[in-house]
Amino acid sequence: MKTAITQMLGMEFPLLAFSHCRDVVVEVTNAGGFGVLGGSSFTPETLEEELSWIDSHVNSRPYGVDIIVAQKLVGKGQHLTSDQLKAMIPDPTKQFVADLMTAHGMQTAVGDVVREEFAIPDAEAGQALLDVAFRHPVKFIAQALGVPPQFMIDRAHAEGVPIGALVGAREHAVKQVAAGVDVLIAQGTEAGGHCGEISTMVLVPEVIEAIGGMVPVLAAGGIVTGRQMAAAIALGAAGAWTGSVWLTTPEAETAEYTKQKMLAATSRDTRRSAGRTGKPSRQLKSDWTEAWATEGAPEPLGMPLQSMISEPALRRADVLAAQGNEGAQQLASYWVGQGVGLMNRSRSCRQTVLDFMEDYVVAVDRINESIED
């Protein structure tokens, strides 16, 4: 299959798979798609290990890395330590989390709520991760939150590697192209993770018209089947950027109980909430997401403070949910898009790619038949 993105990145099928799991990246890449490793959750040392492992398993096939450098951070530019950030978390917020955990059968003291160490997604961290990425044969760099900082754009171009960025509105797309971004990922509100309020079906053609063909556009948000991918191509996209569909594969990092919740979920079982990172992101609806929306709940904190209280709680819930703790099971959640309603069986990454290909062909044939008729 030939589109602007397959020619730019060198893959066979214009299906990009974002994942925090190296196994997913490798399996999708080897099946003809293009895996993109979410690198910001790693330290430079662990990212080096992950990319070295990927290199040894993809047989020189192309893959990419996503590195987040947040544009809006609490204490940005002040070089605050983890202890200083921890001290900025209000006591009522810590009490709220401790009470929520305790009410769900996970006795928690207020002093145990905050994560002691946290990787702050600032420019310094981004530069260190970028240095590691470019020691490997990566073919694409992506930035998920806002316009990439100039050092990322300049470094990617100096290395001869395209840089892409996610956008959730027309005006964001114009700013990204003006900054020098090579690929836009138009992500609708249906998407898992950080997302805006505009649907994919509206956003993709709006972004394409706004930039007038200056760079390729990938469609993202709720795309979990080949027929949806065909619809995106029909809208003018050069391919599909996907994330949620890989979360229920055997290779994914998703906690096992949460996988089962996703397989049973409908498209209505997600919520766009700031209760996990401090920025609106779509997640599987649970008692955690609902608690932050109740009357009297504290306002979610800015990034990265909210993650410093949410991640310890939710990771503990994952562990206890797998052990049968009912309260933990009610809290368990993870980022996932509205396409979860179509994710009703677990398939390997390779089979998922093959299913995308087959479904895409069937959809295109159906369109061609309607023209002939």
Coordinates of C-alpha atoms in Angstrom, one line a residue:
M1 CA 0.0 0.0 0.0
K2 CA 1.3 3.4 -0.9
T3 CA 0.6 6.7 0.8
A4 CA 2.6 9.8 1.8
I5 CA 3.4 8.2 5.2
T6 CA 4.5 4.8 3.9
Q7 CA 6.9 6.6 1.6
M8 CA 8.2 8.9 4.3
L9 CA 8.6 6.2 7.0
G10 CA 9.2 3.1 4.9
M11 CA 6.6 0.7 6.3
E12 CA 4.3 -1.5 4.2
F13 CA 0.9 -0.6 5.7
P14 CA 0.1 2.9 7.0
L15 CA -0.9 1.7 10.5
L16 CA 1.1 3.3 13.3
A17 CA 0.8 1.8 16.8
F18 CA 1.7 3.8 19.9
S19 CA 2.5 1.7 22.9
H20 CA 4.5 1.8 26.1
C21 CA 5.3 -1.9 25.5
R22 CA 8.3 -2.9 23.4
D23 CA 6.7 -6.2 22.5
V24 CA 3.8 -4.4 20.9
V25 CA 6.2 -2.2 18.9
V26 CA 8.2 -5.1 17.7
E27 CA 5.2 -7.3 16.7
V28 CA 3.4 -4.5 14.9
T29 CA 6.5 -3.5 13.1
N30 CA 7.3 -7.0 12.0
A31 CA 3.7 -7.5 10.8
G32 CA 4.1 -4.6 8.3
G33 CA 2.9 -1.7 10.5
F34 CA 5.0 0.9 12.3
G35 CA 5.5 0.7 16.1
V36 CA 6.1 3.8 18.1
L37 CA 7.4 3.3 21.7
G38 CA 6.1 5.7 24.3
G39 CA 9.5 6.7 25.7
S40 CA 8.7 9.3 28.3
S41 CA 7.9 6.7 31.0
F42 CA 11.5 5.5 30.9
T43 CA 14.8 6.9 32.3
P44 CA 17.6 7.4 29.8
E45 CA 19.1 4.1 31.0
T46 CA 15.9 2.1 30.7
L47 CA 15.1 3.6 27.3
E48 CA 18.5 2.5 26.1
E49 CA 17.7 -1.0 27.2
E50 CA 14.3 -1.0 25.5
L51 CA 15.5 0.4 22.2
S52 CA 18.5 -2.0 22.1
W53 CA 16.0 -4.9 22.6
I54 CA 13.8 -3.5 19.8
D55 CA 16.7 -3.1 17.5
S56 CA 17.6 -6.8 18.0
H57 CA 14.1 -8.0 17.1
V58 CA 12.8 -5.9 14.2
N59 CA 15.2 -7.1 11.5
S60 CA 16.1 -3.5 10.5
R61 CA 12.4 -2.6 10.0
P62 CA 11.5 1.0 10.8
Y63 CA 10.0 2.1 14.1
G64 CA 9.7 5.4 16.1
V65 CA 9.7 6.9 19.6
D66 CA 7.3 9.3 21.3
I67 CA 8.8 11.7 23.8
I68 CA 6.7 14.1 25.8
V69 CA 7.9 17.5 26.7
A70 CA 5.0 19.2 28.4
Q71 CA 4.5 22.9 27.6
K72 CA 2.7 23.7 30.9
L73 CA 4.2 22.3 34.1
V74 CA 3.9 23.4 37.7
G75 CA 7.2 25.1 38.5
K76 CA 8.4 25.0 34.9
G77 CA 11.9 26.5 34.6
Q78 CA 12.5 26.4 38.4
H79 CA 14.3 23.0 38.4
L80 CA 12.3 21.8 41.4
T81 CA 13.2 18.6 43.0
S82 CA 10.7 15.7 43.7
D83 CA 10.6 16.7 47.3
Q84 CA 9.8 20.3 46.5
L85 CA 7.0 19.2 44.1
K86 CA 5.7 16.9 46.8
A87 CA 5.5 19.7 49.3
M88 CA 3.2 21.6 46.8
I89 CA 0.5 19.0 47.0
P90 CA -2.3 20.3 49.3
D91 CA -3.2 18.3 52.4
P92 CA -6.9 18.1 51.5
T93 CA -6.0 16.5 48.2
K94 CA -3.8 13.9 49.9
Q95 CA -6.6 13.2 52.4
F96 CA -9.1 12.8 49.6
V97 CA -7.0 10.1 47.9
A98 CA -6.3 8.4 51.2
D99 CA -10.0 8.3 52.0
L100 CA -10.9 7.0 48.6
M101 CA -8.4 4.2 48.8
T102 CA -9.4 3.2 52.3
A103 CA -13.1 3.2 51.3
H104 CA -12.2 0.7 48.6
G105 CA -10.5 -1.8 51.0
M106 CA -7.0 -0.5 50.6
Q107 CA -6.1 1.1 53.9
T108 CA -3.9 4.1 53.1
A109 CA -2.3 6.7 55.3
V110 CA -2.1 10.3 54.2
G111 CA 1.7 10.2 54.3
D112 CA 1.7 7.3 51.9
V113 CA -0.3 8.9 49.1
V114 CA 2.4 10.8 47.2
R115 CA 4.9 9.1 44.8
E116 CA 8.4 9.8 46.1
E117 CA 10.1 9.9 42.7
F118 CA 8.6 11.1 39.5
A119 CA 10.1 11.6 36.0
I120 CA 9.2 15.2 35.2
P121 CA 8.4 15.7 31.5
D122 CA 10.4 18.9 31.1
A123 CA 12.9 20.0 28.5
E124 CA 15.9 18.6 30.4
A125 CA 14.4 15.1 30.6
G126 CA 13.3 15.3 27.0
Q127 CA 16.8 16.2 25.8
A128 CA 18.3 13.3 27.6
L129 CA 15.7 10.8 26.1
L130 CA 16.2 12.3 22.7
D131 CA 20.0 11.7 23.0
V132 CA 19.3 8.1 23.7
A133 CA 16.7 7.7 20.9
F134 CA 19.2 9.0 18.3
R135 CA 21.8 6.5 19.2
H136 CA 19.4 4.0 17.6
P137 CA 18.0 3.8 14.0
V138 CA 14.7 5.4 14.8
K139 CA 12.8 6.7 11.8
F140 CA 10.2 8.9 13.5
I141 CA 10.0 11.1 16.6
A142 CA 6.6 12.2 18.0
Q143 CA 5.5 14.7 20.6
A144 CA 2.1 14.3 22.3
L145 CA 1.6 17.5 24.2
G146 CA 1.7 20.8 22.3
V147 CA 4.2 22.1 19.8
P148 CA 7.5 20.3 20.2
P149 CA 10.2 22.5 21.7
Q150 CA 12.6 23.9 19.1
F151 CA 15.5 21.7 20.3
M152 CA 13.4 18.6 19.3
I153 CA 12.5 19.9 15.9
D154 CA 16.1 21.1 15.2
R155 CA 17.6 17.8 16.4
A156 CA 15.2 15.6 14.4
H157 CA 15.9 17.6 11.2
A158 CA 19.6 17.5 11.8
E159 CA 19.3 13.7 12.2
G160 CA 17.2 13.5 9.0
V161 CA 14.3 12.0 11.0
P162 CA 10.7 13.3 10.5
I163 CA 9.0 14.7 13.6
G164 CA 5.3 14.5 14.3
A165 CA 2.9 16.0 16.8
L166 CA -0.6 15.4 17.9
V167 CA -3.3 18.1 17.4
G168 CA -6.8 18.4 18.6
A169 CA -8.0 21.5 16.8
R170 CA -7.5 23.4 13.6
E171 CA -5.5 26.2 15.1
H172 CA -3.1 23.7 16.7
A173 CA -2.4 22.3 13.3
V174 CA -1.5 25.6 11.8
K175 CA 0.9 26.4 14.7
Q176 CA 2.6 23.0 14.4
V177 CA 3.3 23.4 10.7
A178 CA 4.6 26.9 11.2
A179 CA 7.0 25.5 13.8
G180 CA 8.4 23.0 11.4
V181 CA 6.6 19.7 12.2
D182 CA 6.7 17.2 9.4
V183 CA 3.6 15.1 10.3
L184 CA 0.4 15.9 12.0
I185 CA -1.6 13.4 14.0
A186 CA -5.2 14.7 14.1
Q187 CA -6.5 13.1 17.3
G188 CA -10.3 13.3 18.0
T189 CA -12.0 13.2 21.3
E190 CA -12.7 9.5 20.9
A191 CA -9.1 8.8 21.6
G192 CA -7.6 7.3 24.7
G193 CA -5.2 9.5 26.7
H194 CA -4.9 13.2 26.3
C195 CA -7.5 14.5 23.8
G196 CA -9.6 17.5 22.9
E197 CA -13.3 17.9 22.3
I198 CA -13.7 17.6 18.5
S199 CA -14.6 14.2 17.0
T200 CA -12.2 12.5 14.6
M201 CA -14.6 12.6 11.7
V202 CA -14.8 16.4 11.9
L203 CA -11.2 17.1 13.0
V204 CA -9.3 15.2 10.2
P205 CA -10.7 17.0 7.2
E206 CA -10.7 20.3 9.1
V207 CA -7.0 19.9 9.8
I208 CA -6.2 18.8 6.2
E209 CA -8.0 21.8 4.8
A210 CA -6.3 24.1 7.3
I211 CA -2.8 23.1 6.3
G212 CA -3.4 22.7 2.5
G213 CA -1.4 19.6 2.0
M214 CA 1.8 21.0 3.4
V215 CA 2.5 17.9 5.5
P216 CA 0.9 14.4 5.8
V217 CA -1.9 14.0 8.3
L218 CA -2.6 10.8 10.3
A219 CA -6.0 10.2 11.7
A220 CA -6.3 9.2 15.3
G221 CA -9.1 8.7 17.8
G222 CA -11.4 5.6 18.1
I223 CA -9.8 3.8 15.2
V224 CA -9.7 0.1 16.0
T225 CA -10.7 -1.6 12.7
G226 CA -9.6 -1.5 9.1
R227 CA -12.9 -0.1 7.9
Q228 CA -12.4 2.9 10.1
M229 CA -8.9 3.2 8.7
A230 CA -10.4 3.2 5.2
A231 CA -12.8 5.9 6.2
A232 CA -9.8 8.0 7.4
I233 CA -8.0 7.5 4.1
A234 CA -11.2 8.6 2.3
L235 CA -11.1 11.8 4.4
G236 CA -7.7 12.5 3.1
A237 CA -5.5 11.0 5.9
A238 CA -2.2 9.3 4.9
G239 CA -2.7 6.6 7.5
A240 CA -3.9 5.8 11.0
W241 CA -2.3 6.4 14.4
T242 CA -3.7 3.9 16.9
G243 CA -3.2 3.1 20.6
S244 CA -6.2 1.6 22.4
V245 CA -6.6 -1.4 20.1
W246 CA -3.3 -2.8 21.3
L247 CA -4.2 -2.6 25.0
T248 CA -6.1 -5.9 25.0
T249 CA -3.4 -7.9 23.1
P250 CA -1.4 -10.5 25.0
E251 CA 1.7 -8.5 24.4
A252 CA 0.4 -5.3 26.0
E253 CA 1.5 -3.8 29.3
T254 CA -2.1 -3.4 30.5
A255 CA -2.9 -5.0 33.9
E256 CA -4.7 -8.2 33.4
Y257 CA -7.9 -7.3 35.3
T258 CA -8.1 -4.0 33.4
K259 CA -7.8 -5.9 30.1
Q260 CA -10.8 -7.9 31.1
K261 CA -12.8 -4.8 32.0
M262 CA -11.9 -3.4 28.5
L263 CA -13.0 -6.5 26.7
A264 CA -16.4 -6.2 28.5
A265 CA -16.8 -2.4 28.1
T266 CA -19.0 -0.5 25.7
S267 CA -18.1 2.8 24.0
R268 CA -19.9 4.6 26.8
D269 CA -17.6 3.2 29.4
T270 CA -14.9 5.8 29.2
R271 CA -14.6 9.2 30.7
R272 CA -12.5 12.3 29.7
S273 CA -11.0 13.3 33.1
A274 CA -8.1 15.3 34.5
G275 CA -8.0 13.0 37.5
R276 CA -5.0 11.0 36.4
T277 CA -2.5 13.6 35.0
G278 CA -4.0 17.0 35.6
K279 CA -4.9 17.4 31.9
P280 CA -8.1 16.0 30.4
S281 CA -7.4 12.4 29.2
R282 CA -9.8 9.7 28.2
Q283 CA -9.8 6.6 30.5
L284 CA -11.8 3.5 31.3
K285 CA -14.5 4.7 33.6
S286 CA -14.1 3.5 37.2
D287 CA -14.6 4.7 40.7
W288 CA -11.4 6.6 40.4
T289 CA -12.5 8.7 37.4
E290 CA -16.0 9.2 39.0
A291 CA -14.6 10.3 42.3
W292 CA -12.9 13.3 40.8
A293 CA -16.2 14.4 39.2
T294 CA -18.2 14.3 42.3
E295 CA -19.4 17.4 44.2
G296 CA -16.9 18.5 46.8
A297 CA -14.0 16.7 45.1
P298 CA -10.7 18.7 45.0
E299 CA -9.7 20.2 41.7
P300 CA -7.2 18.1 39.9
L301 CA -3.7 19.4 40.3
G302 CA -1.5 20.7 37.5
M303 CA 1.0 18.4 35.7
P304 CA 3.0 16.7 37.2
L305 CA 1.5 16.9 40.7
Q306 CA -1.7 15.0 39.8
S307 CA 0.3 12.1 38.5
M308 CA 2.4 12.0 41.7
I309 CA -0.8 11.1 43.6
S310 CA -2.7 9.1 41.0
E311 CA 0.0 6.7 39.7
P312 CA 0.9 5.1 43.1
A313 CA -2.8 4.6 43.9
L314 CA -3.8 3.1 40.5
R315 CA -0.7 0.9 40.3
R316 CA -1.5 -0.5 43.7
A317 CA -5.1 -1.0 42.6
D318 CA -3.9 -3.0 39.6
V319 CA -1.9 -5.4 41.8
L320 CA -4.7 -5.9 44.3
A321 CA -7.4 -6.2 41.6
A322 CA -5.5 -9.2 40.1
Q323 CA -5.6 -10.7 43.6
G324 CA -9.4 -10.4 43.7
N325 CA -9.8 -7.3 45.9
E326 CA -13.3 -6.0 44.9
G327 CA -12.6 -2.4 45.9
A328 CA -9.4 -2.3 43.8
Q329 CA -11.3 -3.8 40.9
Q330 CA -13.8 -0.9 41.1
L331 CA -10.9 1.6 41.0
A332 CA -8.9 -0.1 38.3
S333 CA -8.6 2.0 35.1
Y334 CA -6.3 2.8 32.2
W335 CA -6.2 5.1 29.3
V336 CA -8.5 3.8 26.5
G337 CA -10.6 5.4 23.7
Q338 CA -14.3 5.0 22.8
G339 CA -13.2 2.3 20.3
V340 CA -13.1 0.0 23.3
G341 CA -16.7 -0.9 22.5
L342 CA -15.3 -2.7 19.4
M343 CA -12.5 -4.4 21.3
N344 CA -14.4 -7.5 22.5
R345 CA -11.8 -10.2 22.0
S346 CA -8.1 -10.6 22.7
R347 CA -5.9 -11.0 19.6
S348 CA -2.2 -11.0 19.2
C349 CA -0.6 -7.9 17.7
R350 CA 0.2 -9.7 14.5
Q351 CA -3.3 -10.9 14.1
T352 CA -4.7 -7.4 14.8
V353 CA -2.5 -6.0 12.0
L354 CA -3.7 -8.7 9.6
D355 CA -7.3 -8.1 10.6
F356 CA -6.8 -4.4 9.9
M357 CA -5.4 -5.2 6.4
E358 CA -8.3 -7.6 5.6
D359 CA -11.0 -5.3 6.9
Y360 CA -9.4 -2.3 5.0
V361 CA -9.5 -4.3 1.7
V362 CA -13.2 -5.3 2.3
A363 CA -14.1 -1.7 3.0
V364 CA -12.4 -0.4 -0.1
D365 CA -14.0 -3.1 -2.2
R366 CA -17.4 -2.1 -0.8
I367 CA -16.8 1.5 -1.8
N368 CA -15.7 0.5 -5.3
E369 CA -18.8 -1.7 -5.7
S370 CA -21.0 1.3 -4.8
I371 CA -19.3 3.4 -7.5
E372 CA -19.8 0.7 -10.1
D373 CA -23.4 0.3 -9.2

